[in-house]
PDB file of C-alpha atoms in Angstrom:
ATOM      1  CA  GLU S   1     161.681  -8.014-236.313  1.00 95.00           C
ATOM      2  CA  VAL S   2     159.020 -10.622-237.011  1.00 96.00           C
ATOM      3  CA  GLN S   3     156.802 -11.261-234.012  1.00 97.00           C
ATOM      4  CA  LEU S   4     153.906 -13.676-233.639  1.00 98.00           C
ATOM      5  CA  TRP S   5     151.778 -13.791-230.529  1.00 97.00           C
ATOM      6  CA  GLU S   6     149.105 -16.445-230.001  1.00 98.00           C
ATOM      7  CA  SER S   7     146.197 -16.063-227.599  1.00 97.00           C
ATOM      8  CA  GLY S   8     142.849 -17.658-226.827  1.00 97.00           C
ATOM      9  CA  GLY S   9     143.947 -20.974-225.394  1.00 97.00           C
ATOM     10  CA  GLY S  10     142.464 -22.439-222.255  1.00 97.00           C
ATOM     11  CA  LEU S  11     140.404 -25.227-220.772  1.00 98.00           C
ATOM     12  CA  VAL S  12     137.325 -26.367-222.713  1.00 98.00           C
ATOM     13  CA  GLN S  13     134.990 -29.326-222.320  1.00 97.00           C
ATOM     14  CA  PRO S  14     134.780 -32.064-224.958  1.00 98.00           C
ATOM     15  CA  GLY S  15     132.427 -30.990-227.711  1.00 98.00           C
ATOM     16  CA  GLY S  16     133.090 -27.333-226.988  1.00 98.00           C
ATOM     17  CA  SER S  17     134.540 -24.556-229.127  1.00 98.00           C
ATOM     18  CA  LEU S  18     137.462 -22.181-228.898  1.00 98.00           C
ATOM     19  CA  ARG S  19     138.929 -19.507-231.173  1.00 98.00           C
ATOM     20  CA  LEU S  20     142.652 -18.912-231.236  1.00 98.00           C
ATOM     21  CA  SER S  21     144.210 -15.682-232.471  1.00 98.00           C
ATOM     22  CA  CYS S  22     147.700 -14.867-233.656  1.00 98.00           C
ATOM     23  CA  ALA S  23     148.777 -11.239-233.828  1.00 98.00           C
ATOM     24  CA  ALA S  24     151.583 -10.596-236.301  1.00 98.00           C
ATOM     25  CA  SER S  25     154.028  -7.736-236.703  1.00 97.00           C
ATOM     26  CA  GLY S  26     157.327  -6.950-238.386  1.00 97.00           C
ATOM     27  CA  PHE S  27     156.439  -8.093-241.912  1.00 97.00           C
ATOM     28  CA  SER S  28     153.899  -7.465-244.632  1.00 97.00           C
ATOM     29  CA  PHE S  29     151.255  -9.828-243.269  1.00 97.00           C
ATOM     30  CA  SER S  30     149.035 -10.048-246.335  1.00 97.00           C
ATOM     31  CA  ASN S  31     151.955 -11.146-248.528  1.00 97.00           C
ATOM     32  CA  TYR S  32     152.504 -14.424-246.689  1.00 97.00           C
ATOM     33  CA  ALA S  33     150.633 -17.626-246.073  1.00 97.00           C
ATOM     34  CA  MET S  34     150.238 -18.520-242.412  1.00 98.00           C
ATOM     35  CA  SER S  35     150.016 -21.882-240.671  1.00 98.00           C
ATOM     36  CA  TRP S  36     148.889 -23.491-237.449  1.00 98.00           C
ATOM     37  CA  VAL S  37     150.953 -26.341-236.002  1.00 98.00           C
ATOM     38  CA  ARG S  38     150.190 -28.161-232.759  1.00 98.00           C
ATOM     39  CA  GLN S  39     152.104 -30.276-230.286  1.00 98.00           C
ATOM     40  CA  ALA S  40     150.384 -32.575-227.816  1.00 98.00           C
ATOM     41  CA  PRO S  41     152.065 -32.861-224.395  1.00 97.00           C
ATOM     42  CA  GLY S  42     155.270 -34.858-224.739  1.00 96.00           C
ATOM     43  CA  LYS S  43     154.612 -35.537-228.431  1.00 97.00           C
ATOM     44  CA  GLY S  44     155.887 -34.341-231.773  1.00 98.00           C
ATOM     45  CA  LEU S  45     154.799 -31.530-234.054  1.00 98.00           C
ATOM     46  CA  GLU S  46     151.613 -31.966-236.079  1.00 98.00           C
ATOM     47  CA  TRP S  47     150.724 -29.777-239.056  1.00 98.00           C
ATOM     48  CA  VAL S  48     147.153 -28.465-238.706  1.00 98.00           C
ATOM     49  CA  SER S  49     146.242 -25.921-241.365  1.00 98.00           C
ATOM     50  CA  VAL S  50     147.485 -23.262-243.755  1.00 98.00           C
ATOM     51  CA  ILE S  51     145.847 -20.207-245.343  1.00 98.00           C
ATOM     52  CA  SER S  52     147.050 -18.169-248.297  1.00 97.00           C
ATOM     53  CA  GLY S  53     148.046 -14.540-247.979  1.00 96.00           C
ATOM     54  CA  ARG S  54     144.775 -13.247-249.386  1.00 97.00           C
ATOM     55  CA  GLY S  55     142.776 -15.780-247.407  1.00 95.00           C
ATOM     56  CA  ASP S  56     141.200 -17.371-250.474  1.00 96.00           C
ATOM     57  CA  ASN S  57     142.766 -20.793-250.112  1.00 97.00           C
ATOM     58  CA  ALA S  58     142.981 -22.979-247.019  1.00 98.00           C
ATOM     59  CA  TYR S  59     143.987 -26.553-246.374  1.00 97.00           C
ATOM     60  CA  TYR S  60     143.585 -28.810-243.360  1.00 98.00           C
ATOM     61  CA  ALA S  61     144.973 -31.978-241.808  1.00 97.00           C
ATOM     62  CA  ASP S  62     142.539 -34.880-242.002  1.00 96.00           C
ATOM     63  CA  SER S  63     142.431 -34.959-238.190  1.00 97.00           C
ATOM     64  CA  VAL S  64     140.769 -31.525-238.003  1.00 98.00           C
ATOM     65  CA  LYS S  65     138.971 -31.230-241.339  1.00 97.00           C
ATOM     66  CA  GLY S  66     135.330 -30.287-240.883  1.00 97.00           C
ATOM     67  CA  ARG S  67     135.882 -29.188-237.266  1.00 98.00           C
ATOM     68  CA  PHE S  68     138.515 -26.425-237.509  1.00 98.00           C
ATOM     69  CA  THR S  69     138.420 -23.296-239.677  1.00 98.00           C
ATOM     70  CA  ILE S  70     141.409 -21.114-240.389  1.00 98.00           C
ATOM     71  CA  SER S  71     140.892 -17.466-241.328  1.00 98.00           C
ATOM     72  CA  ARG S  72     142.697 -14.148-241.316  1.00 98.00           C
ATOM     73  CA  ASP S  73     141.999 -10.434-241.098  1.00 98.00           C
ATOM     74  CA  ASN S  74     144.727  -8.678-243.066  1.00 98.00           C
ATOM     75  CA  SER S  75     143.504  -5.263-241.911  1.00 97.00           C
ATOM     76  CA  LYS S  76     144.301  -6.345-238.346  1.00 98.00           C
ATOM     77  CA  ASN S  77     147.397  -8.466-239.135  1.00 98.00           C
ATOM     78  CA  THR S  78     145.735 -11.318-237.293  1.00 98.00           C
ATOM     79  CA  LEU S  79     145.360 -15.038-237.975  1.00 98.00           C
ATOM     80  CA  TYR S  80     142.587 -17.131-236.439  1.00 98.00           C
ATOM     81  CA  LEU S  81     141.754 -20.766-235.808  1.00 98.00           C
ATOM     82  CA  GLN S  82     138.137 -21.571-234.973  1.00 98.00           C
ATOM     83  CA  MET S  83     138.004 -24.949-233.288  1.00 98.00           C
ATOM     84  CA  ASN S  84     134.651 -26.720-232.915  1.00 98.00           C
ATOM     85  CA  SER S  85     133.617 -30.173-231.654  1.00 98.00           C
ATOM     86  CA  LEU S  86     136.806 -30.364-229.638  1.00 98.00           C
ATOM     87  CA  ARG S  87     138.086 -33.733-228.491  1.00 98.00           C
ATOM     88  CA  ALA S  88     140.553 -34.817-225.815  1.00 98.00           C
ATOM     89  CA  GLU S  89     143.068 -35.576-228.556  1.00 97.00           C
ATOM     90  CA  ASP S  90     143.032 -31.910-229.608  1.00 98.00           C
ATOM     91  CA  THR S  91     144.804 -31.047-226.344  1.00 98.00           C
ATOM     92  CA  ALA S  92     148.077 -29.421-227.385  1.00 98.00           C
ATOM     93  CA  VAL S  93     150.144 -26.294-227.593  1.00 98.00           C
ATOM     94  CA  TYR S  94     149.051 -24.513-230.760  1.00 98.00           C
ATOM     95  CA  TYR S  95     151.678 -22.511-232.651  1.00 98.00           C
ATOM     96  CA  CYS S  96     151.084 -20.052-235.433  1.00 98.00           C
ATOM     97  CA  ALA S  97     153.860 -19.773-237.976  1.00 98.00           C
ATOM     98  CA  LYS S  98     154.691 -17.535-240.917  1.00 97.00           C
ATOM     99  CA  GLU S  99     155.278 -19.342-244.180  1.00 96.00           C
ATOM    100  CA  HIS S 100     157.943 -18.633-246.762  1.00 92.00           C
ATOM    101  CA  ASP S 101     158.019 -20.903-249.796  1.00 89.00           C
ATOM    102  CA  ARG S 102     155.777 -23.455-248.089  1.00 89.00           C
ATOM    103  CA  GLN S 103     158.046 -23.661-245.023  1.00 92.00           C
ATOM    104  CA  ASN S 104     157.665 -22.101-241.595  1.00 95.00           C
ATOM    105  CA  ASP S 105     160.373 -19.513-241.038  1.00 95.00           C
ATOM    106  CA  TYR S 106     159.029 -17.795-237.912  1.00 97.00           C
ATOM    107  CA  TRP S 107     156.995 -19.223-235.044  1.00 98.00           C
ATOM    108  CA  GLY S 108     155.062 -17.826-232.119  1.00 98.00           C
ATOM    109  CA  GLN S 109     155.531 -19.067-228.573  1.00 97.00           C
ATOM    110  CA  GLY S 110     152.321 -21.076-228.598  1.00 98.00           C
ATOM    111  CA  THR S 111     149.085 -21.193-226.642  1.00 98.00           C
ATOM    112  CA  LEU S 112     147.897 -24.233-224.681  1.00 98.00           C
ATOM    113  CA  VAL S 113     144.501 -25.746-225.385  1.00 98.00           C
ATOM    114  CA  THR S 114     143.252 -28.346-222.918  1.00 98.00           C
ATOM    115  CA  VAL S 115     140.132 -30.352-223.715  1.00 98.00           C
ATOM    116  CA  SER S 116     138.857 -32.044-220.595  1.00 97.00           C
ATOM    117  CA  SER S 117     135.735 -32.418-218.516  1.00 95.00           C
TER     118      SER S 117
ATOM    119  CA  GLN Y   1     149.145 -37.679-244.193  1.00 78.00           C
ATOM    120  CA  SER Y   2     151.389 -40.104-242.382  1.00 92.00           C
ATOM    121  CA  ALA Y   3     154.261 -38.543-240.478  1.00 96.00           C
ATOM    122  CA  LEU Y   4     157.707 -38.674-242.014  1.00 97.00           C
ATOM    123  CA  THR Y   5     159.924 -41.282-240.353  1.00 98.00           C
ATOM    124  CA  GLN Y   6     162.867 -40.200-238.219  1.00 98.00           C
ATOM    125  CA  PRO Y   7     164.991 -42.148-235.729  1.00 98.00           C
ATOM    126  CA  ALA Y   8     163.773 -41.623-232.178  1.00 98.00           C
ATOM    127  CA  SER Y   9     167.215 -40.723-230.893  1.00 98.00           C
ATOM    128  CA  VAL Y  10     170.739 -40.002-232.052  1.00 98.00           C
ATOM    129  CA  SER Y  11     173.727 -39.309-229.833  1.00 97.00           C
ATOM    130  CA  GLY Y  12     177.310 -38.218-230.246  1.00 96.00           C
ATOM    131  CA  SER Y  13     180.273 -36.853-228.339  1.00 97.00           C
ATOM    132  CA  PRO Y  14     181.310 -33.203-228.507  1.00 97.00           C
ATOM    133  CA  GLY Y  15     183.125 -32.479-231.744  1.00 97.00           C
ATOM    134  CA  GLN Y  16     181.693 -35.476-233.565  1.00 97.00           C
ATOM    135  CA  SER Y  17     179.277 -35.398-236.497  1.00 97.00           C
ATOM    136  CA  ILE Y  18     175.832 -36.943-236.474  1.00 98.00           C
ATOM    137  CA  THR Y  19     173.223 -37.403-239.192  1.00 98.00           C
ATOM    138  CA  ILE Y  20     169.462 -37.588-238.793  1.00 98.00           C
ATOM    139  CA  SER Y  21     167.416 -39.201-241.529  1.00 98.00           C
ATOM    140  CA  CYS Y  22     163.876 -38.305-242.580  1.00 98.00           C
ATOM    141  CA  THR Y  23     162.054 -40.755-244.821  1.00 98.00           C
ATOM    142  CA  GLY Y  24     158.894 -39.850-246.680  1.00 97.00           C
ATOM    143  CA  THR Y  25     157.255 -40.870-249.918  1.00 97.00           C
ATOM    144  CA  SER Y  26     157.000 -39.810-253.535  1.00 94.00           C
ATOM    145  CA  SER Y  27     154.072 -37.597-252.471  1.00 96.00           C
ATOM    146  CA  ASP Y  28     156.235 -35.400-250.279  1.00 96.00           C
ATOM    147  CA  VAL Y  29     160.014 -35.585-249.771  1.00 97.00           C
ATOM    148  CA  GLY Y  30     160.588 -37.477-253.000  1.00 96.00           C
ATOM    149  CA  THR Y  31     158.920 -34.866-255.188  1.00 96.00           C
ATOM    150  CA  TYR Y  32     159.358 -31.507-253.510  1.00 96.00           C
ATOM    151  CA  ASN Y  33     162.421 -29.570-252.405  1.00 96.00           C
ATOM    152  CA  PHE Y  34     160.299 -27.799-249.784  1.00 96.00           C
ATOM    153  CA  VAL Y  35     161.998 -29.825-247.061  1.00 97.00           C
ATOM    154  CA  SER Y  36     162.916 -28.080-243.838  1.00 98.00           C
ATOM    155  CA  TRP Y  37     164.426 -28.917-240.460  1.00 98.00           C
ATOM    156  CA  TYR Y  38     163.537 -27.458-237.077  1.00 98.00           C
ATOM    157  CA  GLN Y  39     165.323 -27.446-233.725  1.00 98.00           C
ATOM    158  CA  GLN Y  40     163.255 -27.391-230.547  1.00 98.00           C
ATOM    159  CA  HIS Y  41     164.603 -27.014-227.047  1.00 98.00           C
ATOM    160  CA  PRO Y  42     162.349 -28.050-224.123  1.00 96.00           C
ATOM    161  CA  GLY Y  43     159.527 -25.599-223.536  1.00 95.00           C
ATOM    162  CA  LYS Y  44     160.504 -23.481-226.532  1.00 97.00           C
ATOM    163  CA  ALA Y  45     159.058 -22.882-229.968  1.00 97.00           C
ATOM    164  CA  PRO Y  46     160.639 -24.649-232.940  1.00 98.00           C
ATOM    165  CA  LYS Y  47     163.388 -22.794-234.810  1.00 97.00           C
ATOM    166  CA  LEU Y  48     164.043 -23.130-238.531  1.00 97.00           C
ATOM    167  CA  MET Y  49     167.518 -24.543-239.129  1.00 98.00           C
ATOM    168  CA  ILE Y  50     167.401 -25.656-242.783  1.00 98.00           C
ATOM    169  CA  SER Y  51     164.987 -24.782-245.590  1.00 97.00           C
ATOM    170  CA  ASP Y  52     164.673 -25.923-249.193  1.00 96.00           C
ATOM    171  CA  VAL Y  53     166.580 -29.144-248.391  1.00 97.00           C
ATOM    172  CA  SER Y  54     169.938 -27.491-247.807  1.00 97.00           C
ATOM    173  CA  ASN Y  55     169.656 -23.738-247.264  1.00 97.00           C
ATOM    174  CA  ARG Y  56     170.713 -22.241-243.946  1.00 97.00           C
ATOM    175  CA  PRO Y  57     168.775 -19.172-242.801  1.00 94.00           C
ATOM    176  CA  SER Y  58     170.795 -16.201-241.686  1.00 93.00           C
ATOM    177  CA  GLY Y  59     172.181 -16.717-238.203  1.00 94.00           C
ATOM    178  CA  VAL Y  60     172.196 -20.518-238.271  1.00 97.00           C
ATOM    179  CA  SER Y  61     175.595 -22.081-237.697  1.00 96.00           C
ATOM    180  CA  ASN Y  62     177.327 -23.586-240.726  1.00 96.00           C
ATOM    181  CA  ARG Y  63     177.756 -26.735-238.640  1.00 97.00           C
ATOM    182  CA  PHE Y  64     174.229 -27.595-239.763  1.00 98.00           C
ATOM    183  CA  SER Y  65     173.754 -28.939-243.277  1.00 98.00           C
ATOM    184  CA  GLY Y  66     170.991 -30.689-245.184  1.00 98.00           C
ATOM    185  CA  SER Y  67     170.681 -32.985-248.170  1.00 97.00           C
ATOM    186  CA  LYS Y  68     168.192 -35.230-249.944  1.00 98.00           C
ATOM    187  CA  SER Y  69     168.290 -38.423-251.943  1.00 97.00           C
ATOM    188  CA  GLY Y  70     165.096 -39.914-253.295  1.00 97.00           C
ATOM    189  CA  ASN Y  71     162.465 -40.088-250.577  1.00 97.00           C
ATOM    190  CA  THR Y  72     164.944 -39.476-247.746  1.00 98.00           C
ATOM    191  CA  ALA Y  73     166.266 -36.172-246.456  1.00 98.00           C
ATOM    192  CA  SER Y  74     169.098 -35.838-243.980  1.00 98.00           C
ATOM    193  CA  LEU Y  75     170.346 -33.295-241.457  1.00 98.00           C
ATOM    194  CA  THR Y  76     173.998 -33.385-240.459  1.00 98.00           C
ATOM    195  CA  ILE Y  77     175.377 -31.609-237.432  1.00 98.00           C
ATOM    196  CA  SER Y  78     179.151 -31.386-237.473  1.00 97.00           C
ATOM    197  CA  GLY Y  79     181.378 -30.389-234.568  1.00 97.00           C
ATOM    198  CA  LEU Y  80     178.622 -31.360-232.125  1.00 97.00           C
ATOM    199  CA  GLN Y  81     178.246 -28.948-229.202  1.00 97.00           C
ATOM    200  CA  ALA Y  82     176.345 -29.160-225.916  1.00 97.00           C
ATOM    201  CA  GLU Y  83     173.906 -26.486-227.129  1.00 97.00           C
ATOM    202  CA  ASP Y  84     172.865 -28.751-230.012  1.00 98.00           C
ATOM    203  CA  GLU Y  85     171.119 -31.092-227.574  1.00 98.00           C
ATOM    204  CA  ALA Y  86     167.459 -30.726-228.544  1.00 98.00           C
ATOM    205  CA  ASP Y  87     164.649 -32.311-230.513  1.00 98.00           C
ATOM    206  CA  TYR Y  88     164.834 -32.064-234.298  1.00 98.00           C
ATOM    207  CA  TYR Y  89     161.957 -32.325-236.751  1.00 98.00           C
ATOM    208  CA  CYS Y  90     161.914 -32.513-240.515  1.00 98.00           C
ATOM    209  CA  SER Y  91     158.987 -31.257-242.554  1.00 98.00           C
ATOM    210  CA  SER Y  92     157.862 -31.399-246.160  1.00 97.00           C
ATOM    211  CA  TYR Y  93     155.250 -29.930-248.442  1.00 96.00           C
ATOM    212  CA  THR Y  94     152.934 -32.587-249.872  1.00 96.00           C
ATOM    213  CA  SER Y  95     151.006 -33.235-253.069  1.00 96.00           C
ATOM    214  CA  SER Y  96     147.791 -32.543-251.109  1.00 95.00           C
ATOM    215  CA  LYS Y  97     149.021 -28.955-250.621  1.00 95.00           C
ATOM    216  CA  THR Y  98     149.392 -29.634-246.915  1.00 96.00           C
ATOM    217  CA  GLY Y  99     152.444 -29.980-244.735  1.00 96.00           C
ATOM    218  CA  VAL Y 100     153.738 -32.965-242.826  1.00 97.00           C
ATOM    219  CA  PHE Y 101     156.261 -33.227-240.008  1.00 98.00           C
ATOM    220  CA  GLY Y 102     158.614 -35.999-239.073  1.00 98.00           C
ATOM    221  CA  THR Y 103     158.257 -38.092-235.947  1.00 98.00           C
ATOM    222  CA  GLY Y 104     161.088 -36.190-234.279  1.00 98.00           C
ATOM    223  CA  THR Y 105     164.598 -37.090-233.158  1.00 98.00           C
ATOM    224  CA  LYS Y 106     166.104 -36.432-229.740  1.00 98.00           C
ATOM    225  CA  VAL Y 107     169.754 -35.501-230.071  1.00 98.00           C
ATOM    226  CA  THR Y 108     171.893 -36.221-227.019  1.00 97.00           C
ATOM    227  CA  VAL Y 109     175.403 -34.871-226.586  1.00 97.00           C
ATOM    228  CA  LEU Y 110     177.320 -37.416-224.533  1.00 94.00           C
TER     229      LEU Y 110
END
C-alpha cells in the first residue's frame, strides 16, 4: 500500500524559512517523480514543484521559483521542500504526491504552513 | 501558468448525470493527454478519479468518465449519488514541463 506522510509544517514569520518532508513507503520510491501541491485556506489546488525520480530534474511554479527548492533522498525514501523568503500568500496546506505519467496518483494528507507575524 | 477554467459549481438530482468542463490552452490540455481529474471532500486529500483523459484507476466507480475535445476536457458523473458531493479539480501537464490545476468545481447533489 502506497503511503505518503508529510511533516514540518507550522507557524513561521514572513521572510522566514521552513523545510517540509514527505516520507514514502509501499512503492519503489526512486522510480517515480514526486510533486508538491498546495491549497490555501478555502481555495483551490495549486501546483508547486516536481522532481524526477533520480533527482536530476526539477521544475517550479512561477510563484515559488527562486524561493523554494525541491529535493529528495532516495536512500531514505523521503521528499523535501525547502521554503525560503516565505510570504503570507504561501500560507496553505502542502501535499506531497506520487507521480505516474505526469499525473498524481497518490497523495499524502498534507501539512499546514502558516506565514504570519 | 494560468489555472485551467472550470465552472464554480454544478448541481444535479440523485440519479442524474452532470458534466464538468475544464478549459485550457494549446500549451496544456490541447496538446497533452496527461489530463487528470481529482475529487476532494472537505478536509481530505484529493483523490485521483480519472487519468490520461479517460482512464479510471482501479477502484473508481464506472459512473465517472472523462473525455477531451480540443482545449477542453470534461468529467461526467452519471447516476449521481449523495457521496459524489465534493470539489472536483482537473489538471494537465504543460509545455513548460510543469503542472497546472483547474479552478475547481463544487458539485452539489440536490
